[in-house]
mmCIF file of C-alpha atoms and ligand atoms in Angstrom:
data_model
loop_
_atom_site.group_PDB
_atom_site.id
_atom_site.type_symbol
_atom_site.label_atom_id
_atom_site.label_comp_id
_atom_site.label_asym_id
_atom_site.label_seq_id
_atom_site.Cartn_x
_atom_site.Cartn_y
_atom_site.Cartn_z
ATOM 1 C CA MET A 1297 72.594 -27.523 -18.951
ATOM 2 C CA LYS A 1298 72.886 -27.841 -15.184
ATOM 3 C CA LYS A 1299 69.550 -26.106 -14.695
ATOM 4 C CA PHE A 1300 68.020 -28.393 -17.283
ATOM 5 C CA THR A 1301 69.339 -31.487 -15.500
ATOM 6 C CA LYS A 1302 67.976 -30.135 -12.218
ATOM 7 C CA PHE A 1303 64.635 -29.530 -13.870
ATOM 8 C CA ILE A 1304 64.515 -33.095 -15.179
ATOM 9 C CA GLY A 1305 65.492 -34.314 -11.715
ATOM 10 C CA LEU A 1306 62.654 -32.360 -10.133
ATOM 11 C CA LEU A 1307 60.243 -33.585 -12.760
ATOM 12 C CA LEU A 1308 61.241 -37.186 -12.096
ATOM 13 C CA MET A 1309 60.916 -36.629 -8.371
ATOM 14 C CA GLY A 1310 57.389 -35.302 -8.864
ATOM 15 C CA VAL A 1311 56.433 -38.300 -10.972
ATOM 16 C CA PHE A 1312 57.807 -40.719 -8.412
ATOM 17 C CA ILE A 1313 56.168 -38.973 -5.482
ATOM 18 C CA MET A 1314 52.856 -39.044 -7.311
ATOM 19 C CA SER A 1315 53.261 -42.739 -7.968
ATOM 20 C CA GLY A 1316 54.213 -43.331 -4.352
ATOM 21 C CA CYS A 1317 57.915 -44.021 -4.851
ATOM 22 C CA GLY A 1318 59.315 -41.000 -3.015
ATOM 23 C CA ALA A 1319 62.341 -42.761 -1.556
ATOM 24 C CA GLU A 1320 63.598 -44.038 -4.896
ATOM 25 C CA SER A 1321 63.110 -40.693 -6.548
ATOM 26 C CA GLU A 1322 65.617 -39.112 -4.135
ATOM 27 C CA ASP A 1323 68.338 -41.441 -5.358
ATOM 28 C CA VAL A 1324 67.503 -40.628 -8.938
ATOM 29 C CA ALA A 1325 67.723 -36.912 -8.290
ATOM 30 C CA LYS A 1326 71.022 -37.162 -6.432
ATOM 31 C CA THR A 1327 73.017 -39.654 -8.414
ATOM 32 C CA GLY A 1328 71.690 -39.166 -11.908
ATOM 33 C CA SER A 1329 69.071 -40.949 -13.904
ATOM 34 C CA SER A 1330 68.793 -43.626 -16.514
ATOM 35 C CA ASP A 1331 67.896 -43.003 -20.103
ATOM 36 C CA GLU A 1332 65.585 -45.272 -22.071
ATOM 37 C CA SER A 1333 68.348 -47.708 -22.964
ATOM 38 C CA GLY A 1334 68.996 -48.139 -19.245
ATOM 39 C CA LYS A 1335 72.452 -46.539 -19.521
ATOM 40 C CA GLU A 1336 73.202 -44.340 -16.541
ATOM 41 C CA THR A 1337 73.534 -40.635 -17.249
ATOM 42 C CA LYS A 1338 75.541 -38.994 -14.490
ATOM 43 C CA THR A 1339 74.886 -35.558 -13.070
ATOM 44 C CA GLU A 1340 77.461 -32.985 -14.098
ATOM 45 C CA LEU A 1341 79.792 -31.257 -11.707
ATOM 46 C CA VAL A 1342 80.846 -28.096 -13.514
ATOM 47 C CA TRP A 1343 84.017 -26.532 -12.151
ATOM 48 C CA GLY A 1344 85.323 -23.118 -13.057
ATOM 49 C CA THR A 1345 88.992 -22.294 -13.144
ATOM 50 C CA ASN A 1346 91.646 -20.191 -14.835
ATOM 51 C CA ALA A 1347 93.814 -22.764 -16.560
ATOM 52 C CA GLU A 1348 96.961 -20.624 -16.518
ATOM 53 C CA PHE A 1349 98.129 -21.501 -13.043
ATOM 54 C CA PRO A 1350 100.528 -24.438 -13.098
ATOM 55 C CA PRO A 1351 100.832 -26.847 -11.310
ATOM 56 C CA TYR A 1352 97.219 -26.421 -10.108
ATOM 57 C CA GLU A 1353 95.610 -25.942 -13.540
ATOM 58 C CA TYR A 1354 97.081 -25.590 -16.979
ATOM 59 C CA LYS A 1355 96.407 -26.837 -20.476
ATOM 60 C CA GLU A 1356 98.070 -29.832 -22.026
ATOM 61 C CA GLY A 1357 96.980 -30.784 -25.522
ATOM 62 C CA GLY A 1358 93.791 -28.744 -25.135
ATOM 63 C CA LYS A 1359 92.883 -30.502 -21.892
ATOM 64 C CA VAL A 1360 92.870 -28.827 -18.472
ATOM 65 C CA VAL A 1361 95.192 -30.801 -16.197
ATOM 66 C CA GLY A 1362 96.900 -30.272 -12.851
ATOM 67 C CA ILE A 1363 96.395 -30.748 -9.125
ATOM 68 C CA ASP A 1364 92.958 -29.091 -9.036
ATOM 69 C CA ALA A 1365 91.771 -31.045 -12.090
ATOM 70 C CA GLU A 1366 92.740 -34.312 -10.409
ATOM 71 C CA ILE A 1367 91.142 -33.311 -7.111
ATOM 72 C CA VAL A 1368 87.890 -32.453 -8.899
ATOM 73 C CA ASP A 1369 87.949 -35.791 -10.725
ATOM 74 C CA ALA A 1370 88.536 -37.685 -7.473
ATOM 75 C CA ILE A 1371 85.643 -35.819 -5.806
ATOM 76 C CA ALA A 1372 83.335 -36.329 -8.804
ATOM 77 C CA LYS A 1373 84.116 -40.044 -8.752
ATOM 78 C CA LYS A 1374 83.129 -40.258 -5.104
ATOM 79 C CA LEU A 1375 79.884 -38.349 -5.766
ATOM 80 C CA ASN A 1376 79.140 -40.461 -8.844
ATOM 81 C CA MET A 1377 79.160 -37.323 -10.973
ATOM 82 C CA GLU A 1378 80.912 -36.357 -14.179
ATOM 83 C CA SER A 1379 83.190 -33.321 -14.133
ATOM 84 C CA ARG A 1380 83.275 -30.648 -16.814
ATOM 85 C CA VAL A 1381 85.554 -27.626 -16.775
ATOM 86 C CA GLU A 1382 84.817 -23.996 -17.670
ATOM 87 C CA ASP A 1383 87.971 -21.952 -18.245
ATOM 88 C CA MET A 1384 87.603 -18.242 -17.378
ATOM 89 C CA ASN A 1385 89.438 -15.237 -15.952
ATOM 90 C CA PHE A 1386 90.290 -15.765 -12.289
ATOM 91 C CA ASP A 1387 88.362 -12.710 -11.164
ATOM 92 C CA SER A 1388 85.123 -14.036 -12.765
ATOM 93 C CA ILE A 1389 85.069 -17.297 -10.816
ATOM 94 C CA VAL A 1390 83.354 -16.172 -7.594
ATOM 95 C CA ALA A 1391 80.584 -14.377 -9.534
ATOM 96 C CA SER A 1392 80.101 -17.449 -11.753
ATOM 97 C CA VAL A 1393 79.645 -19.650 -8.678
ATOM 98 C CA GLN A 1394 77.110 -17.153 -7.314
ATOM 99 C CA SER A 1395 75.138 -17.032 -10.558
ATOM 100 C CA GLY A 1396 75.125 -20.831 -10.976
ATOM 101 C CA LYS A 1397 77.053 -20.722 -14.264
ATOM 102 C CA ILE A 1398 79.426 -23.167 -12.572
ATOM 103 C CA ASP A 1399 78.843 -25.445 -9.558
ATOM 104 C CA ILE A 1400 82.222 -24.932 -7.943
ATOM 105 C CA GLY A 1401 85.297 -22.739 -8.250
ATOM 106 C CA VAL A 1402 88.574 -24.656 -8.026
ATOM 107 C CA ALA A 1403 91.475 -22.422 -8.954
ATOM 108 C CA GLY A 1404 94.189 -22.424 -6.336
ATOM 109 C CA MET A 1405 91.725 -20.080 -4.698
ATOM 110 C CA THR A 1406 92.583 -18.738 -1.290
ATOM 111 C CA ALA A 1407 89.707 -18.936 1.181
ATOM 112 C CA ARG A 1408 89.764 -15.176 1.718
ATOM 113 C CA GLU A 1409 87.340 -13.448 4.099
ATOM 114 C CA ASP A 1410 85.800 -11.082 1.556
ATOM 115 C CA ARG A 1411 85.164 -13.977 -0.849
ATOM 116 C CA ALA A 1412 83.591 -16.005 1.984
ATOM 117 C CA LYS A 1413 80.885 -13.334 2.166
ATOM 118 C CA MET A 1414 79.896 -14.184 -1.403
ATOM 119 C CA VAL A 1415 80.463 -17.956 -1.555
ATOM 120 C CA ASN A 1416 81.034 -20.787 0.911
ATOM 121 C CA PHE A 1417 84.418 -22.439 1.095
ATOM 122 C CA THR A 1418 85.012 -26.134 1.695
ATOM 123 C CA ILE A 1419 87.645 -27.330 4.131
ATOM 124 C CA PRO A 1420 91.104 -26.391 2.815
ATOM 125 C CA TYR A 1421 92.944 -28.869 0.619
ATOM 126 C CA THR A 1422 96.413 -27.301 0.735
ATOM 127 C CA THR A 1423 98.369 -24.291 1.944
ATOM 128 C CA ALA A 1424 100.230 -21.666 -0.054
ATOM 129 C CA THR A 1425 102.101 -18.404 0.209
ATOM 130 C CA GLN A 1426 103.038 -15.496 -2.040
ATOM 131 C CA SER A 1427 106.529 -15.368 -3.553
ATOM 132 C CA ILE A 1428 108.503 -12.754 -5.456
ATOM 133 C CA ILE A 1429 109.917 -13.432 -8.930
ATOM 134 C CA VAL A 1430 112.776 -11.224 -10.145
ATOM 135 C CA LYS A 1431 115.392 -11.275 -12.883
ATOM 136 C CA GLU A 1432 118.692 -12.957 -12.013
ATOM 137 C CA GLY A 1433 121.041 -10.391 -10.480
ATOM 138 C CA SER A 1434 118.188 -8.071 -9.486
ATOM 139 C CA PRO A 1435 118.879 -5.765 -6.502
ATOM 140 C CA ILE A 1436 115.526 -6.934 -5.082
ATOM 141 C CA LYS A 1437 116.377 -9.546 -2.446
ATOM 142 C CA SER A 1438 113.310 -9.355 -0.194
ATOM 143 C CA SER A 1439 109.903 -7.721 0.127
ATOM 144 C CA ASP A 1440 111.536 -4.629 1.728
ATOM 145 C CA ASP A 1441 113.295 -3.977 -1.573
ATOM 146 C CA LEU A 1442 109.940 -3.768 -3.407
ATOM 147 C CA LYS A 1443 109.362 -0.276 -1.947
ATOM 148 C CA GLY A 1444 108.917 2.272 -4.742
ATOM 149 C CA LYS A 1445 109.230 -0.403 -7.427
ATOM 150 C CA THR A 1446 106.816 -1.508 -10.166
ATOM 151 C CA VAL A 1447 105.378 -4.916 -9.348
ATOM 152 C CA GLY A 1448 103.258 -7.128 -11.594
ATOM 153 C CA VAL A 1449 100.382 -9.107 -10.102
ATOM 154 C CA GLN A 1450 97.401 -11.090 -11.279
ATOM 155 C CA LEU A 1451 94.158 -9.103 -11.137
ATOM 156 C CA GLY A 1452 91.926 -9.814 -8.130
ATOM 157 C CA THR A 1453 94.332 -12.159 -6.344
ATOM 158 C CA THR A 1454 95.763 -12.307 -2.854
ATOM 159 C CA GLY A 1455 99.136 -11.394 -4.385
ATOM 160 C CA ALA A 1456 97.609 -8.160 -5.702
ATOM 161 C CA ASP A 1457 96.198 -7.418 -2.209
ATOM 162 C CA TYR A 1458 99.512 -8.095 -0.568
ATOM 163 C CA VAL A 1459 101.477 -5.773 -2.819
ATOM 164 C CA SER A 1460 99.021 -2.864 -2.698
ATOM 165 C CA GLY A 1461 98.399 -3.299 1.046
ATOM 166 C CA GLU A 1462 101.863 -4.004 2.438
ATOM 167 C CA ILE A 1463 104.431 -2.336 0.182
ATOM 168 C CA GLU A 1464 105.022 1.411 0.448
ATOM 169 C CA GLY A 1465 105.082 3.594 -2.644
ATOM 170 C CA VAL A 1466 104.696 0.658 -4.972
ATOM 171 C CA THR A 1467 103.282 0.853 -8.489
ATOM 172 C CA VAL A 1468 101.014 -2.139 -9.098
ATOM 173 C CA GLU A 1469 100.625 -3.451 -12.643
ATOM 174 C CA ASN A 1470 97.606 -5.754 -12.988
ATOM 175 C CA TYR A 1471 97.573 -8.599 -15.506
ATOM 176 C CA ASN A 1472 94.804 -11.069 -16.323
ATOM 177 C CA LYS A 1473 97.228 -13.969 -16.325
ATOM 178 C CA GLY A 1474 100.290 -14.672 -14.232
ATOM 179 C CA SER A 1475 102.168 -15.610 -17.400
ATOM 180 C CA GLU A 1476 101.571 -12.113 -18.821
ATOM 181 C CA ALA A 1477 103.122 -10.560 -15.720
ATOM 182 C CA VAL A 1478 106.116 -12.883 -16.086
ATOM 183 C CA ILE A 1479 106.583 -11.907 -19.750
ATOM 184 C CA ALA A 1480 106.487 -8.212 -18.765
ATOM 185 C CA LEU A 1481 109.231 -8.963 -16.222
ATOM 186 C CA THR A 1482 111.428 -10.662 -18.823
ATOM 187 C CA GLN A 1483 110.952 -7.560 -21.003
ATOM 188 C CA ASP A 1484 112.008 -5.237 -18.129
ATOM 189 C CA LYS A 1485 108.604 -3.529 -18.121
ATOM 190 C CA ILE A 1486 108.276 -4.262 -14.390
ATOM 191 C CA ASP A 1487 110.759 -4.964 -11.568
ATOM 192 C CA ALA A 1488 109.156 -8.034 -9.987
ATOM 193 C CA VAL A 1489 106.118 -10.311 -9.979
ATOM 194 C CA VAL A 1490 104.300 -11.393 -6.816
ATOM 195 C CA ILE A 1491 102.369 -14.627 -7.242
ATOM 196 C CA ASP A 1492 101.579 -17.891 -5.427
ATOM 197 C CA ASN A 1493 104.704 -19.912 -4.606
ATOM 198 C CA GLU A 1494 104.193 -23.072 -6.672
ATOM 199 C CA PRO A 1495 103.120 -21.250 -9.874
ATOM 200 C CA ALA A 1496 106.107 -18.924 -9.285
ATOM 201 C CA LYS A 1497 108.447 -21.929 -9.386
ATOM 202 C CA LYS A 1498 106.828 -23.253 -12.574
ATOM 203 C CA PHE A 1499 107.059 -19.849 -14.308
ATOM 204 C CA VAL A 1500 110.741 -19.575 -13.389
ATOM 205 C CA GLU A 1501 111.415 -23.101 -14.680
ATOM 206 C CA ALA A 1502 109.803 -22.161 -17.997
ATOM 207 C CA ASN A 1503 111.605 -18.808 -18.453
ATOM 208 C CA GLN A 1504 115.373 -18.402 -18.474
ATOM 209 C CA GLY A 1505 117.020 -15.706 -16.407
ATOM 210 C CA LEU A 1506 114.442 -15.511 -13.633
ATOM 211 C CA VAL A 1507 114.654 -16.496 -9.973
ATOM 212 C CA VAL A 1508 112.083 -16.862 -7.235
ATOM 213 C CA LEU A 1509 112.736 -15.415 -3.788
ATOM 214 C CA GLU A 1510 111.358 -18.202 -1.673
ATOM 215 C CA LYS A 1511 110.769 -16.315 1.566
ATOM 216 C CA PRO A 1512 107.037 -16.739 2.299
ATOM 217 C CA LEU A 1513 105.116 -13.455 2.346
ATOM 218 C CA THR A 1514 101.666 -14.681 3.417
ATOM 219 C CA GLU A 1515 99.916 -17.706 4.912
ATOM 220 C CA GLU A 1516 97.040 -18.908 2.754
ATOM 221 C CA GLU A 1517 94.776 -21.909 2.405
ATOM 222 C CA TYR A 1518 93.258 -23.087 -0.866
ATOM 223 C CA ALA A 1519 89.650 -24.269 -0.781
ATOM 224 C CA ILE A 1520 86.791 -24.931 -3.175
ATOM 225 C CA ALA A 1521 84.103 -22.256 -3.619
ATOM 226 C CA VAL A 1522 80.454 -23.367 -3.572
ATOM 227 C CA ALA A 1523 77.301 -21.219 -3.867
ATOM 228 C CA LYS A 1524 75.893 -20.078 -0.508
ATOM 229 C CA GLU A 1525 72.575 -21.854 -1.066
ATOM 230 C CA ASN A 1526 74.174 -25.105 -2.230
ATOM 231 C CA THR A 1527 74.875 -26.451 1.266
ATOM 232 C CA GLU A 1528 74.160 -30.036 0.262
ATOM 233 C CA LEU A 1529 76.958 -29.989 -2.328
ATOM 234 C CA LEU A 1530 79.265 -28.257 0.162
ATOM 235 C CA GLU A 1531 78.756 -31.054 2.690
ATOM 236 C CA LYS A 1532 79.244 -33.778 0.097
ATOM 237 C CA ILE A 1533 82.487 -32.207 -1.125
ATOM 238 C CA ASN A 1534 83.733 -31.755 2.432
ATOM 239 C CA THR A 1535 83.103 -35.440 3.107
ATOM 240 C CA ALA A 1536 84.854 -36.421 -0.118
ATOM 241 C CA LEU A 1537 87.824 -34.131 0.652
ATOM 242 C CA SER A 1538 88.156 -35.562 4.190
ATOM 243 C CA GLU A 1539 88.201 -39.068 2.756
ATOM 244 C CA LEU A 1540 90.813 -38.088 0.164
ATOM 245 C CA LYS A 1541 92.939 -36.595 2.941
ATOM 246 C CA GLU A 1542 92.619 -39.607 5.223
ATOM 247 C CA SER A 1543 93.336 -42.163 2.507
ATOM 248 C CA GLY A 1544 96.460 -40.273 1.442
ATOM 249 C CA GLU A 1545 95.070 -39.891 -2.087
ATOM 250 C CA LEU A 1546 95.122 -36.087 -1.887
ATOM 251 C CA GLN A 1547 98.801 -36.052 -0.927
ATOM 252 C CA LYS A 1548 99.569 -38.471 -3.762
ATOM 253 C CA ILE A 1549 97.947 -36.101 -6.268
ATOM 254 C CA ILE A 1550 99.955 -33.137 -4.921
ATOM 255 C CA ASP A 1551 103.193 -35.158 -4.943
ATOM 256 C CA ARG A 1552 102.740 -35.957 -8.621
ATOM 257 C CA TYR A 1553 103.150 -32.230 -9.399
ATOM 258 C CA ILE A 1554 105.228 -30.814 -6.556
ATOM 259 C CA THR A 1555 108.489 -32.462 -5.608
ATOM 260 C CA ALA A 1556 109.536 -31.803 -2.045
ATOM 261 C CA GLU A 1557 112.966 -30.159 -1.761
HETATM 262 N N1 LIG B 52 95.670 -17.875 -4.496
HETATM 263 C C1 LIG B 52 95.468 -16.640 -5.184
HETATM 264 C C2 LIG B 52 94.091 -16.122 -4.880
HETATM 265 O O1 LIG B 52 93.250 -16.853 -4.446
HETATM 266 C C3 LIG B 52 95.681 -16.756 -6.682
HETATM 267 C C4 LIG B 52 94.818 -17.759 -7.382
HETATM 268 C C5 LIG B 52 94.967 -17.776 -8.893
HETATM 269 O O2 LIG B 52 95.528 -16.880 -9.480
HETATM 270 N N2 LIG B 52 94.463 -18.800 -9.542
HETATM 271 O O3 LIG B 52 93.835 -14.966 -5.045
#
């Protein structure tokens, strides 16, 4: 669909250049075109996410909502584009940005060095850390106590890296979704879950008998992933994000989902 729209855009540009209206054609290609009825058809901004990561993205009545969804909508509005979401496994997002299946990856994604070799990251829009979830009354009180234990993580995440890289003699259990790791914990199949701090709080709220050890384990920044060659979109999103930061709109979105203690 995106490729098709691009193709139409290019076609229109060619027609305009040939008829000597090069300048106008640029606007058409960037901000969408008009159909025969004169109604504006906006260019799509397709974002990929894993909608199992509250409060950043989760489903409500079949719709993907959350902090990232609202940020994407605010950016799309500024770029005069229309957003559409593609829900997928977290560890498919970077490859889908690279292949052009999606325009951007917005998934509480940490701007990690190895990922930055494959995609570009925008300026960060928030910070995060990893937290430990355990059952109430668990002997695990800190990351030191994870030694030799079985810890559930979400496949391909910074939490998974942290546990396998920093904890001695640990057994790592990988799950596709954070919620699956949390269920395994409630069923005593694992001793703890390591996951991003805000989702950790939401999972604990939704499941009785669990607690989150709040001590931060890592320092991370969430950013939006854009294809390496798509530098124009990267710049536009960076401008939009800066504006959203300066106007306070970004903070307002975050505050709607995360209440400061
Ligand atoms: N912030 C973590 C990462 O980037 C987890 C993101 C997620 O699970 N959606 O790896």
